[in-house]
Structures are given as C-alpha cells and as structure tokens.
Coordinates of C-alpha atoms and ligand atoms in Angstrom, one line a residue:
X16 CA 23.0 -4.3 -80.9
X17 CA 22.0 -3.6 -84.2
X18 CA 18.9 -1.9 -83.5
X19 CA 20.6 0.5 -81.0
X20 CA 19.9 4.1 -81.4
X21 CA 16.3 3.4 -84.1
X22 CA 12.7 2.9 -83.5
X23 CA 11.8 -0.6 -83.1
X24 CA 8.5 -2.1 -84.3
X25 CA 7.1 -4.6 -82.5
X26 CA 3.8 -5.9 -80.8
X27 CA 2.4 -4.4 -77.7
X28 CA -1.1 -4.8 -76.1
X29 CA -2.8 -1.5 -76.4
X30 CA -5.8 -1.0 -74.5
X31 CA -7.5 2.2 -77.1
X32 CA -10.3 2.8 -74.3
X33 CA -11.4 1.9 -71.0
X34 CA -13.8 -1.5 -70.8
X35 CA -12.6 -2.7 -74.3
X36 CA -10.6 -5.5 -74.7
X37 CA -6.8 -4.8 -75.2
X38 CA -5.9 -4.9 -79.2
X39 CA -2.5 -6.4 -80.3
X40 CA -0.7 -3.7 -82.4
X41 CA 2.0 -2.9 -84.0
X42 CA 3.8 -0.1 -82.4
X43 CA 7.0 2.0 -82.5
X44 CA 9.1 2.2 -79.7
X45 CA 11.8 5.1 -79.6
X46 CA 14.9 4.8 -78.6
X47 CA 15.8 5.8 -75.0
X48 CA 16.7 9.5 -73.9
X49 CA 19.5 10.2 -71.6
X50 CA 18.9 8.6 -68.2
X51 CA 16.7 5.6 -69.9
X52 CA 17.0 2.2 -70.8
X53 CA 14.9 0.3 -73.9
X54 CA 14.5 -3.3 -72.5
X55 CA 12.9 -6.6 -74.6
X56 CA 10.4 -7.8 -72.4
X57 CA 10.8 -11.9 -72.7
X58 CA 8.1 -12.4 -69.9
X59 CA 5.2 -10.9 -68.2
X60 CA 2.5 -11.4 -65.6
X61 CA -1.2 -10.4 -65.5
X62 CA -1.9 -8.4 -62.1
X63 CA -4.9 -7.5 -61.2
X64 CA -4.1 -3.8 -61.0
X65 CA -4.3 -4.2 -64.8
X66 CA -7.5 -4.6 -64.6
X67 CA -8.6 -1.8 -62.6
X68 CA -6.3 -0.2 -65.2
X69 CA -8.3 -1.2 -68.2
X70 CA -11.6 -0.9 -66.4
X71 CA -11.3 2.8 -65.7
X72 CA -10.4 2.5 -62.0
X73 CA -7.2 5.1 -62.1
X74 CA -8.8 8.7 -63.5
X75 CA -5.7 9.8 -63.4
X76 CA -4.7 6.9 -66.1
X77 CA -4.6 8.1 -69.5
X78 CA -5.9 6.4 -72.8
X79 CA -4.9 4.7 -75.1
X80 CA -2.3 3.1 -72.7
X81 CA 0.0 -0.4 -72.8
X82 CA -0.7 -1.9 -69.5
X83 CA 1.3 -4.6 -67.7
X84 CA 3.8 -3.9 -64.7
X85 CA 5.1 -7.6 -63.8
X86 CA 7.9 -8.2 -66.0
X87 CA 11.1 -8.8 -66.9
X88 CA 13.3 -9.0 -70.1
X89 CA 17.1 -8.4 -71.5
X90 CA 18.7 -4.7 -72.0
X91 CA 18.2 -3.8 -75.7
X92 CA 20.0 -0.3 -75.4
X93 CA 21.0 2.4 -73.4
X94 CA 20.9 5.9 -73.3
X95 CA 23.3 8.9 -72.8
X96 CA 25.0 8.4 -69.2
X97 CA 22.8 5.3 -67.8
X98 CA 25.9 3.3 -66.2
X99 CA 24.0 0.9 -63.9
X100 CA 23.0 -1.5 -66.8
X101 CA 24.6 -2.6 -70.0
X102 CA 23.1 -4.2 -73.2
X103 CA 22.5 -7.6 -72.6
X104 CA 21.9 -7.7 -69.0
X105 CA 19.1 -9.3 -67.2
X106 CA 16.5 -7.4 -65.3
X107 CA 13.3 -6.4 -64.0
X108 CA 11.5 -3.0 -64.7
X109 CA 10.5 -1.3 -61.3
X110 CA 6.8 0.0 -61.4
X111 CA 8.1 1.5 -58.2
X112 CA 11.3 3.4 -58.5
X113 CA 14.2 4.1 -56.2
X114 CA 16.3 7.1 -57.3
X115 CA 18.8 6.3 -54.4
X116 CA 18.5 10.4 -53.6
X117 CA 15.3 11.9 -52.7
X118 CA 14.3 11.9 -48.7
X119 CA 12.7 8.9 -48.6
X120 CA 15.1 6.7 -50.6
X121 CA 17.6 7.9 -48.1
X122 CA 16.0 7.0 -45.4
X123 CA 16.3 3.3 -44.4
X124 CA 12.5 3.5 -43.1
X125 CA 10.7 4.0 -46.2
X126 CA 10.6 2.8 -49.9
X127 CA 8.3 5.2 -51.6
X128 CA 10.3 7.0 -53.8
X129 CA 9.4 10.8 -54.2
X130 CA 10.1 10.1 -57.8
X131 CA 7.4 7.9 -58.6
X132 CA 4.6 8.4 -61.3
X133 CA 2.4 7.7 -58.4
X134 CA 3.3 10.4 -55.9
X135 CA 3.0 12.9 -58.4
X136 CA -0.7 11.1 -58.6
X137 CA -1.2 11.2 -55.3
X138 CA 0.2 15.1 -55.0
X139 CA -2.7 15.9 -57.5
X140 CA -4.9 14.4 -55.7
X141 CA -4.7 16.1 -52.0
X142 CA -2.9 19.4 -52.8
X143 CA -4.8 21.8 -55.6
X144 CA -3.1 23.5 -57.5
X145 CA -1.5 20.6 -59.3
X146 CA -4.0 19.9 -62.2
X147 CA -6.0 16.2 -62.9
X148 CA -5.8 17.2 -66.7
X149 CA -1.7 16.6 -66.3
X150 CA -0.8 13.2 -68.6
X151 CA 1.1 11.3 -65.7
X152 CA 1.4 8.2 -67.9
X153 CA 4.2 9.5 -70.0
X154 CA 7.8 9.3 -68.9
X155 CA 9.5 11.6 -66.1
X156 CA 10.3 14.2 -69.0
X157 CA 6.6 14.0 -70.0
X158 CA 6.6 12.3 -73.4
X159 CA 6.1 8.6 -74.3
X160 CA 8.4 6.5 -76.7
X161 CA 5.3 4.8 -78.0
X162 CA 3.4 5.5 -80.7
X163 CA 0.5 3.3 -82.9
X164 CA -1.1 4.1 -86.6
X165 CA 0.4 8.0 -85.8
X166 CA -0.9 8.7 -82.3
X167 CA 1.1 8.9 -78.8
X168 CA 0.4 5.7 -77.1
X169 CA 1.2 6.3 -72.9
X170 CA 2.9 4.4 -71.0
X171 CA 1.7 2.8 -67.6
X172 CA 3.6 3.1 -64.7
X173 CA 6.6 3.8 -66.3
X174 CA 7.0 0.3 -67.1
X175 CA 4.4 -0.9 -69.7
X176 CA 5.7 -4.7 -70.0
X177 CA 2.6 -5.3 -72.4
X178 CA 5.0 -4.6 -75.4
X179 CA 7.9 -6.4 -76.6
X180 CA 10.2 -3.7 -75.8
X181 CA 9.6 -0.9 -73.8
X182 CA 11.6 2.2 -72.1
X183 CA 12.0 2.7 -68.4
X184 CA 14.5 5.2 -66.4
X185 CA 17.6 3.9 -65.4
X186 CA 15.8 4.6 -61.3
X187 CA 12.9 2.0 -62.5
X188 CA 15.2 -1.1 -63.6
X189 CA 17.2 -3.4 -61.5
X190 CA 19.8 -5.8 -63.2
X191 CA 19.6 -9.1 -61.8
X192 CA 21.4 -13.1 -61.6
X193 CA 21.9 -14.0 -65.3
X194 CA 20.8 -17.6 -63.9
X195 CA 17.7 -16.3 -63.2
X196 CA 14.8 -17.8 -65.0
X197 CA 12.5 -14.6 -66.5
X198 CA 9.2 -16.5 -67.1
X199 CA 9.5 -17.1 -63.5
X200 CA 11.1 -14.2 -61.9
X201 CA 9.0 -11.5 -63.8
X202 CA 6.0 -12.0 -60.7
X203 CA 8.8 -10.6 -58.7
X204 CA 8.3 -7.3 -60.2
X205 CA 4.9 -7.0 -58.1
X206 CA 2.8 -9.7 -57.1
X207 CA 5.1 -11.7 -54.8
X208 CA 7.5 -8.8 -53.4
X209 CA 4.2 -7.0 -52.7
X210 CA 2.1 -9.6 -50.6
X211 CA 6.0 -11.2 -49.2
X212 CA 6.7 -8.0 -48.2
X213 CA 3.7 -7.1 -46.7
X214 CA 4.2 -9.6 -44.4
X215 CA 8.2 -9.7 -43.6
X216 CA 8.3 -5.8 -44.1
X217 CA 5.8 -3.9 -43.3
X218 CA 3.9 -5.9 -40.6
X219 CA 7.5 -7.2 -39.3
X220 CA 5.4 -10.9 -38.5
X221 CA 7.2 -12.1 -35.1
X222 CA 7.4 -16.1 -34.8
X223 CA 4.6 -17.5 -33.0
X224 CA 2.3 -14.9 -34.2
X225 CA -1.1 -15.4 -35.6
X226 CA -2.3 -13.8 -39.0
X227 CA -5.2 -13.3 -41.5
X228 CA -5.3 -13.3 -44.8
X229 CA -8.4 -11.8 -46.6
X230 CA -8.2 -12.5 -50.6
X231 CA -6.0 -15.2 -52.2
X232 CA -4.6 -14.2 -55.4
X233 CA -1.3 -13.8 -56.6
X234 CA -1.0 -10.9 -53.4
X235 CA -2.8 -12.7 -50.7
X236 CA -1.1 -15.5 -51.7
X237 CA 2.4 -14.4 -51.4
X238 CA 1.9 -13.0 -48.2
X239 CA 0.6 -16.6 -46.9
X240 CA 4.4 -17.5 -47.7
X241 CA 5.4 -14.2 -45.7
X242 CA 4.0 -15.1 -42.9
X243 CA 5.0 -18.5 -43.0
X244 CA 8.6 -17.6 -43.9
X245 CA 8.7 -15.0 -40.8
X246 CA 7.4 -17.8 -38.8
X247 CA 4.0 -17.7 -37.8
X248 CA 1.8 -20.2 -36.0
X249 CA -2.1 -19.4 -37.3
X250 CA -2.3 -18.4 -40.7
X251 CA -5.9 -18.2 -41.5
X252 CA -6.8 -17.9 -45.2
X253 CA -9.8 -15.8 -46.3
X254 CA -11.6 -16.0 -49.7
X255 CA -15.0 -16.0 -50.9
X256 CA -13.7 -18.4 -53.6
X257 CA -13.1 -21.8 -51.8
X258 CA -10.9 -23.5 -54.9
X259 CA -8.0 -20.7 -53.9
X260 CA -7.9 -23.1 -50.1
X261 CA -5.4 -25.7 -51.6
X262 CA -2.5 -23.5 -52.8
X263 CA -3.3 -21.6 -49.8
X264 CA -3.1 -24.5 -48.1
X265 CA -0.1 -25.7 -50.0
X266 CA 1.9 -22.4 -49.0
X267 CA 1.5 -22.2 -45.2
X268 CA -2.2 -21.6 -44.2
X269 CA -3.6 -23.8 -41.2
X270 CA -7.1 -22.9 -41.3
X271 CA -9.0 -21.6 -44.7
X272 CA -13.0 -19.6 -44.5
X273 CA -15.7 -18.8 -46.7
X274 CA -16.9 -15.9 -45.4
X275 CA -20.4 -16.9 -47.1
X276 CA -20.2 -20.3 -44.8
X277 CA -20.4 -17.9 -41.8
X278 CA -23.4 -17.1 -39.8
X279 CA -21.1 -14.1 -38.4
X280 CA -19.6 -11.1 -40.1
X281 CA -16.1 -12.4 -40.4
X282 CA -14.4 -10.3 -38.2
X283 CA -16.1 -11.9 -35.1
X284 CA -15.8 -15.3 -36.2
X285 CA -11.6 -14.6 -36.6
X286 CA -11.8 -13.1 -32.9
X287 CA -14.0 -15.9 -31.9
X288 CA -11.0 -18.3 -33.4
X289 CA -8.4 -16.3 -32.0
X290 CA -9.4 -15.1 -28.3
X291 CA -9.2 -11.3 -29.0
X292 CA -8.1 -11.3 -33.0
X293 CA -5.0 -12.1 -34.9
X294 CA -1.6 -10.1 -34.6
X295 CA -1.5 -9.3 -37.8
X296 CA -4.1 -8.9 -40.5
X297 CA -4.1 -8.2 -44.5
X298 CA -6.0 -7.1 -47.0
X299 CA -5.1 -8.3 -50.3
X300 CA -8.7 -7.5 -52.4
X301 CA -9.6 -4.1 -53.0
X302 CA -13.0 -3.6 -51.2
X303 CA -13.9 -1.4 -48.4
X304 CA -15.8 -4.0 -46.7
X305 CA -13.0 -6.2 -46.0
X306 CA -10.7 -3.3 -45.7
X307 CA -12.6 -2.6 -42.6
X308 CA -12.8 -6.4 -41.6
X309 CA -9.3 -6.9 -41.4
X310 CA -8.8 -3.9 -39.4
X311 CA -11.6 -5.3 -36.7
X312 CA -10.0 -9.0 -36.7
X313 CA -6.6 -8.0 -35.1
X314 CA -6.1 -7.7 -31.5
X315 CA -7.8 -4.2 -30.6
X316 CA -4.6 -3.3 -28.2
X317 CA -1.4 -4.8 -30.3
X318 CA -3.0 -5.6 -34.2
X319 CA -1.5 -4.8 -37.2
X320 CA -3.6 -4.4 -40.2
X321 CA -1.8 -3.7 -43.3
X322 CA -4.1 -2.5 -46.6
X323 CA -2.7 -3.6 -50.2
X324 CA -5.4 -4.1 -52.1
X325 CA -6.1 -1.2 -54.3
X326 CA -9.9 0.8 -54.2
X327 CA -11.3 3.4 -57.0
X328 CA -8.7 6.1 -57.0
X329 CA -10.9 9.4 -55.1
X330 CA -12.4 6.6 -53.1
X331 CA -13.1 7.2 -49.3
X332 CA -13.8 4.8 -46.4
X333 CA -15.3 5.7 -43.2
X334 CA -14.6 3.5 -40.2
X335 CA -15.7 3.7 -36.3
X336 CA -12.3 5.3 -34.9
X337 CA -12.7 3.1 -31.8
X338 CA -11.1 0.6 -33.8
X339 CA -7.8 2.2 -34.1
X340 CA -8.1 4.5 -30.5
X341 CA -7.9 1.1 -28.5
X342 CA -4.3 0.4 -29.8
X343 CA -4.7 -1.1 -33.6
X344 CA -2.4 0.1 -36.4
X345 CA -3.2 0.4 -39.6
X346 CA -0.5 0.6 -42.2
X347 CA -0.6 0.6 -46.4
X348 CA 2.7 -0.6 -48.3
X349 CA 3.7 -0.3 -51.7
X350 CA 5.3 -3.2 -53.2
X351 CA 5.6 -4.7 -49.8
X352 CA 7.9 -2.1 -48.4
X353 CA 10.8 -3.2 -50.8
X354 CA 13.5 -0.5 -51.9
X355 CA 13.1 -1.5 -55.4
X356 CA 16.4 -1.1 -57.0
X357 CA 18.1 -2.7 -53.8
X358 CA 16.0 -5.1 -52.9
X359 CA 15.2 -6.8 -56.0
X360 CA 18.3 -8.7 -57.1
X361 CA 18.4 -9.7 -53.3
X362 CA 14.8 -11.6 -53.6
X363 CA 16.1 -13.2 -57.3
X364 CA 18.9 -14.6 -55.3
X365 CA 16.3 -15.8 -52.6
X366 CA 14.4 -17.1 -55.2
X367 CA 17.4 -19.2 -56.8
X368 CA 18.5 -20.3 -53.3
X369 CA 14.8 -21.9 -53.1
X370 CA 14.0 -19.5 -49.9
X371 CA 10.7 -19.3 -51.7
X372 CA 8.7 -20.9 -54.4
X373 CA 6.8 -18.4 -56.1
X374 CA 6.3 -20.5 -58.9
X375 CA 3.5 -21.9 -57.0
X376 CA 1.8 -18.8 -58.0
X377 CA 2.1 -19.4 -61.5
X378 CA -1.7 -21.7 -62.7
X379 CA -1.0 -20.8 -66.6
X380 CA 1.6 -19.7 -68.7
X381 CA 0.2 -18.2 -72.7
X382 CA 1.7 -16.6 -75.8
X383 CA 1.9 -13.0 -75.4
X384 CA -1.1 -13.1 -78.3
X385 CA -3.1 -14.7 -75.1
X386 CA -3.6 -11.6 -73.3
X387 CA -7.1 -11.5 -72.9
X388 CA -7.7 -14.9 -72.5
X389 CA -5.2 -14.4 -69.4
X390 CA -7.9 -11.4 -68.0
X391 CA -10.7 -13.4 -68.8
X392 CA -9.1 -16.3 -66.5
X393 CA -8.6 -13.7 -63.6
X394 CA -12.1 -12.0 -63.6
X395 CA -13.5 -15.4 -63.7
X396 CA -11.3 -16.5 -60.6
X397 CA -9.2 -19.3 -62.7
X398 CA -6.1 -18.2 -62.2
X399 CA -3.6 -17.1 -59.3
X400 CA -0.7 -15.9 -62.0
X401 CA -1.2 -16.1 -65.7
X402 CA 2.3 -15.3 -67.4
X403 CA 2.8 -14.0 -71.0
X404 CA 5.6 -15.4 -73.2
X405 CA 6.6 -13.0 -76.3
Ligands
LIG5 N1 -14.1 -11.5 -49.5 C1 -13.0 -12.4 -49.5 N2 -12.3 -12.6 -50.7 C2 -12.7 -11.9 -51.8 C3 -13.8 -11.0 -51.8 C4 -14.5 -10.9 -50.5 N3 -15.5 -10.0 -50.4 N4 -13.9 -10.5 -53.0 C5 -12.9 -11.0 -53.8 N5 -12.2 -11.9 -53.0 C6 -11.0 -12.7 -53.4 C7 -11.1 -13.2 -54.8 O1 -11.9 -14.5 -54.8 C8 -9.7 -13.5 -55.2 O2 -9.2 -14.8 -54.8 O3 -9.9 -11.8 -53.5 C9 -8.9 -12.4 -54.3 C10 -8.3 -11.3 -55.2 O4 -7.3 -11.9 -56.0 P1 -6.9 -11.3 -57.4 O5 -8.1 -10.8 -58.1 O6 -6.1 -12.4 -58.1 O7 -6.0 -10.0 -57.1 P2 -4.4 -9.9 -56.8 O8 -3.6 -9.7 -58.1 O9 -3.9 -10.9 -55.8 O10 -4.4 -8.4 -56.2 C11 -5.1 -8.2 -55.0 O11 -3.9 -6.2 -54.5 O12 -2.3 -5.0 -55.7 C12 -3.6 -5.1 -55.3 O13 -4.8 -4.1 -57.2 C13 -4.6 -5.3 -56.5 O14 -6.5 -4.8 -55.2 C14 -5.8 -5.8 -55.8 C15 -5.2 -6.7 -54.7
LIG6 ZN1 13.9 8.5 -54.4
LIG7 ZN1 0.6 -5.4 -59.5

C-alpha cells in the first residue's frame, strides 16, 4: 500500500488525563517494527473496561492514552518477518495475546498468555522488585508508535482501536473470514468471547444445569447466550436496571430480578428459587458486593462461581471462607478462557454459521466522532454495545 513503511496521520480518541472527556486528535502513527503489524481499524466497540480506563481505575494505566480494545479493521502493513498476516487481510486485534510458546499457551488448559501487557501488570503488582513507575502501556519493546502535537501518546492494551490505525504484535492479531462483517464482528474482540466463554469455557455449563447472571451488559449478556448455548434449564438474570430484562429475556433467560424488588439479600432469594443455589453463577459488574453474592448463590457443595467483572486494580475483598470450605469454586477468566489467536477465527465462523447472534448486543451504532456520546450512553445504562464507525 502506498502508505507502507511512513507515518500515517489520522484521528484517534486520546484521553490527555483521567476523568476528562476523550479529545479527537490528530495523531501520528509509525510504522510497525519487526514482529508488528499497523492495522486500519474500520470498527470498534465501547466496553466498559474503557471506562474504568478513562476514570483512573488501572494505576498502572499510563496518560495520555488511546483507549478502546473491541475492534477490528483491514492489515495496512507489515513489519520485518510477521508471516501470519498479509496486507489486506481481515482481523481482529487481541487485547489478550497468544504467543503460541510460553507455558501457558502450550498448555491446552490455560489461555493467559505470559506475554501479556497484563501479567507483567499483575507481576508488579504481587512480586517487588518489579517497579509501578514502569510504562506498561507501550508496546512489548517499550515504546509507542503514537504520538500527538510532539508528545508520546501510549497505547492501551496493546491494541488501542480508538484510532484509525493502530500497531499491534503479530501474537495480538488474528486474521479472520473475509465474509465477515467488521461493524459486527469487532464485539468479538472482548465483550461476547468474554461473557460466551465464561459460560461454555470456564464454568464448562452441563445441560440441564441452572445458572445466575448478576449484571447485564454487553458481558452478562453474552454469557446469558453461553449458558443457553451449552444448554441450561434456569437462567436467572440479575440487574438493578430492569430495561436490560427483555434482551435478557430475548437471549435465553427464564426468570429476570431487581435485586432492589427484594426483601432478601439476593443470594438467599436465588437459593430460595433454587433449593440449595444455582450450579453455576457469574459476575459480570465489577463490585465486591455482588462478587460475594454470586459466590453465596451456587450450591455450597458443587457451585461454580466464575468473577469477570473487573474491581479497582490494588483492590481487596474479604469473604467468610465457609463459603468456599463447603465445596464452592471460585474461578476468574480472561476473555472467557479463549486462546485468542486460535480461538477467534473459530467464533467468526460461528458467528457466520448463525450459532450465535451477538448482534443482539449491538443498541447503537455512531461515527467514530461519537465517542463520548457512546460513554455517556453506557454510564447512563442506555446502551448494551455502542459501536464506532471510522
Ligand atoms: N447489582 C446488579 N446489577 C448491577 C449492579 C448491582 N449492584 N450494579 C450495576 N449493575 C448492572 C448495570 O445496570 C449494568 O446493566 O451491571 C451491568 C454492567 O454492564 P456494563 O456496564 O454494560 O458492563 P460490561 O461492558 O458488560 O462489563 C461488565 O465486565 O469486563 C468487565 O470491566 C468490565 O467490570 C466490567 C464487567
Ligand atoms: Zn504465550
Ligand atoms: Zn472489554
């Protein structure tokens, strides 16, 4: 392509400080090193991780930043020795990687890559020496290929889809089906392989089983069609927000709650519905409360609870350990257990063979320009999935 090899100038969404609106920009983009690939985003969704990016959640998460980690675009250019995509090819940039090398990628087991931006977070976090002052938002040879009115602009989880084009390692990109549709496919790049996965990965839902679902975004919402998918009986829906109940509804839940309708904490009125408490339970918010809800609700002997939503990074939760030393197991998963670079083209093709609809998920599609209006939609509780058109 004819802009191979040079900086491209383009529009990105940079987000200068935390709690500020993100500002529209003209930045440079570089042209990828060895080992990387420059990719023109066509589509991208709003997750709420984003926010708890722009609100100062992630300390760890250097300013000024381009956010966004749900998308998918075309191969602009390649750099020295990348072999696994070609200019031209579709994909979607991995905001988990999977080097295909390292311990955990080899073992069938496990999906968090021990090259990811976020266990070298999560190293600096529990094991001193390793320094907080260390820029983690800048690529694996620690620089960025964005920059804005002269200063270094970082890049979020490798994958910044906030920008028209934007560089990624060839480990964080997987080429998939032409045919596939980007506007749509792009919340396959985390929303719906996260909460999906969730479900048909790391709880392993068995037919007949029953679940609950605390939280229905975009997440919650795609594990509703997990545990539909994987054939469950009971899938109980959980919001405080009772205009998500009709998509979740829509998707494969039998029984919706307010837990603000309740006389009960929530957790007894699921066991009271259930006998002893669901099989399986998720938590699809972000708040210790309900992190320690779900766990009570499943069955104290065989329950699953599996955590996704996302707290405070350094934050802590205390819990009663009866609740796991009578049999419960409590699990996290990252992008719903996936093996990123594998796994994705695989759920494309799903997606094109109509095994799932995750264009349910999508309540409003804006001009890239749109970007805040897309936040202000998901702090007020409008939306499911805004996408971004560039
Ligand atoms: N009890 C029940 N539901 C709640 C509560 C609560 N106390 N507080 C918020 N909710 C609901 C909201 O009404 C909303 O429908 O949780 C839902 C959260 O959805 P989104 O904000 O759209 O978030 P989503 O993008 O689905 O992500 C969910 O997963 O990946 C993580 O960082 C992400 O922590 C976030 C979580
Ligand atoms: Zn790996
Ligand atoms: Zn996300």
């Amino acid at each position: 392509m004819a802009t191979s090899g040079k900086v491209i100038r383009c529009r990105a969404a940079v987000a200068w400080a935390a709690g500020h609106p993100l500002s529209i920009e003209e930045v440079e983009v570089a042209p990828p090193k060895a080992g990387e690939v420059r990719i023109k985003l066509v589509a991208t969704g709003i997750c709420r991780t984003d926010e708890h990016l722009l609100q100062g959640c992630f300390p760890n998460a250097e300013f000024p930043v381009i956010p966004g980690h749900e998308g998918a675009g075309i191969v602009e250019s390649i750099g020295e020795g990348v072999t696994s995509v070609k200019p031209g090819d579709k994909v979607i940039p991995l905001c988990h990687p999977q080097c295909g090398e390292c311990s955990f990628c080899l073992n069938p087991e496990s999906n968090y890559c021990l090259k990811s931006h976020a266990l070298v977070n999560e190293i600096q976090m529990f094991a001193p020496p390793y320094s907080f002052s260390e820029p983690q938002n800048l690529l694996p040879d620690k620089t960025t290929r964005f920059t804005c009115k002269g200063k270094q602009i970082h890049h979020y989880m490798w994958v910044s889809t906030f920008a028209e084009y934007t560089v990624v390692p060839e480990y964080a990109v997987a080429k998939i089906d032409p045919a596939a549709p980007l506007d749509k496919v792009c919340l396959l790049g985390c929303g719906f392989s996260t909460g999906y996965g969730a479900a048909i990965n790391t709880a392993k839902v068995k037919p007949g089983s029953t679940c609950a679902i605390f939280g229905l975004g975009g997440v919650g919402l795609s594990v509703v069609m997990g545990c539909k998918a994987a054939g469950a009986s009971r899938i109980i829906a959980v919001d405080i927000n009772k205009d998500k109940f009709a998509k979740a509804k829509q998707l494969g839940a039998t029984d919706c709650i307010n837990p603000r309708d309740c006389q009960k904490p929530i957790q007894e009125v699921l066991t009271e519905m259930t006998g002893q408490g669901v099989d399986y339970s998720f938590e699809a918010i972000g708040l210790k409360e309900t992190m320690i809800a779900a766990l009570a609700s499943c069955n104290m002997n065989t329950g699953i609870c599996v955590m996704i939503g996302e707290l405070d990074a350094g934050s802590k939760i205390s819990l009663d350990p009866m609740l796991l030393l009578t049999g419960r197991t409590w699990k996290g998963t990252l992008v719903g257990g996936w093996k990123t670079r594998d796994c994705m083209p695989k759920l494309v093709s799903s997606y094109l063979e109509k095994k799932f609809n995750s264009d349910l998920l999508i309540t409003h599609t804006l001009p890239f320009a749109k970007v805040n209006e897309g936040f202000e939609l998901l702090r007020a509780g409008k939306s499911i999935r805004s996408v971004l058109l560039f």
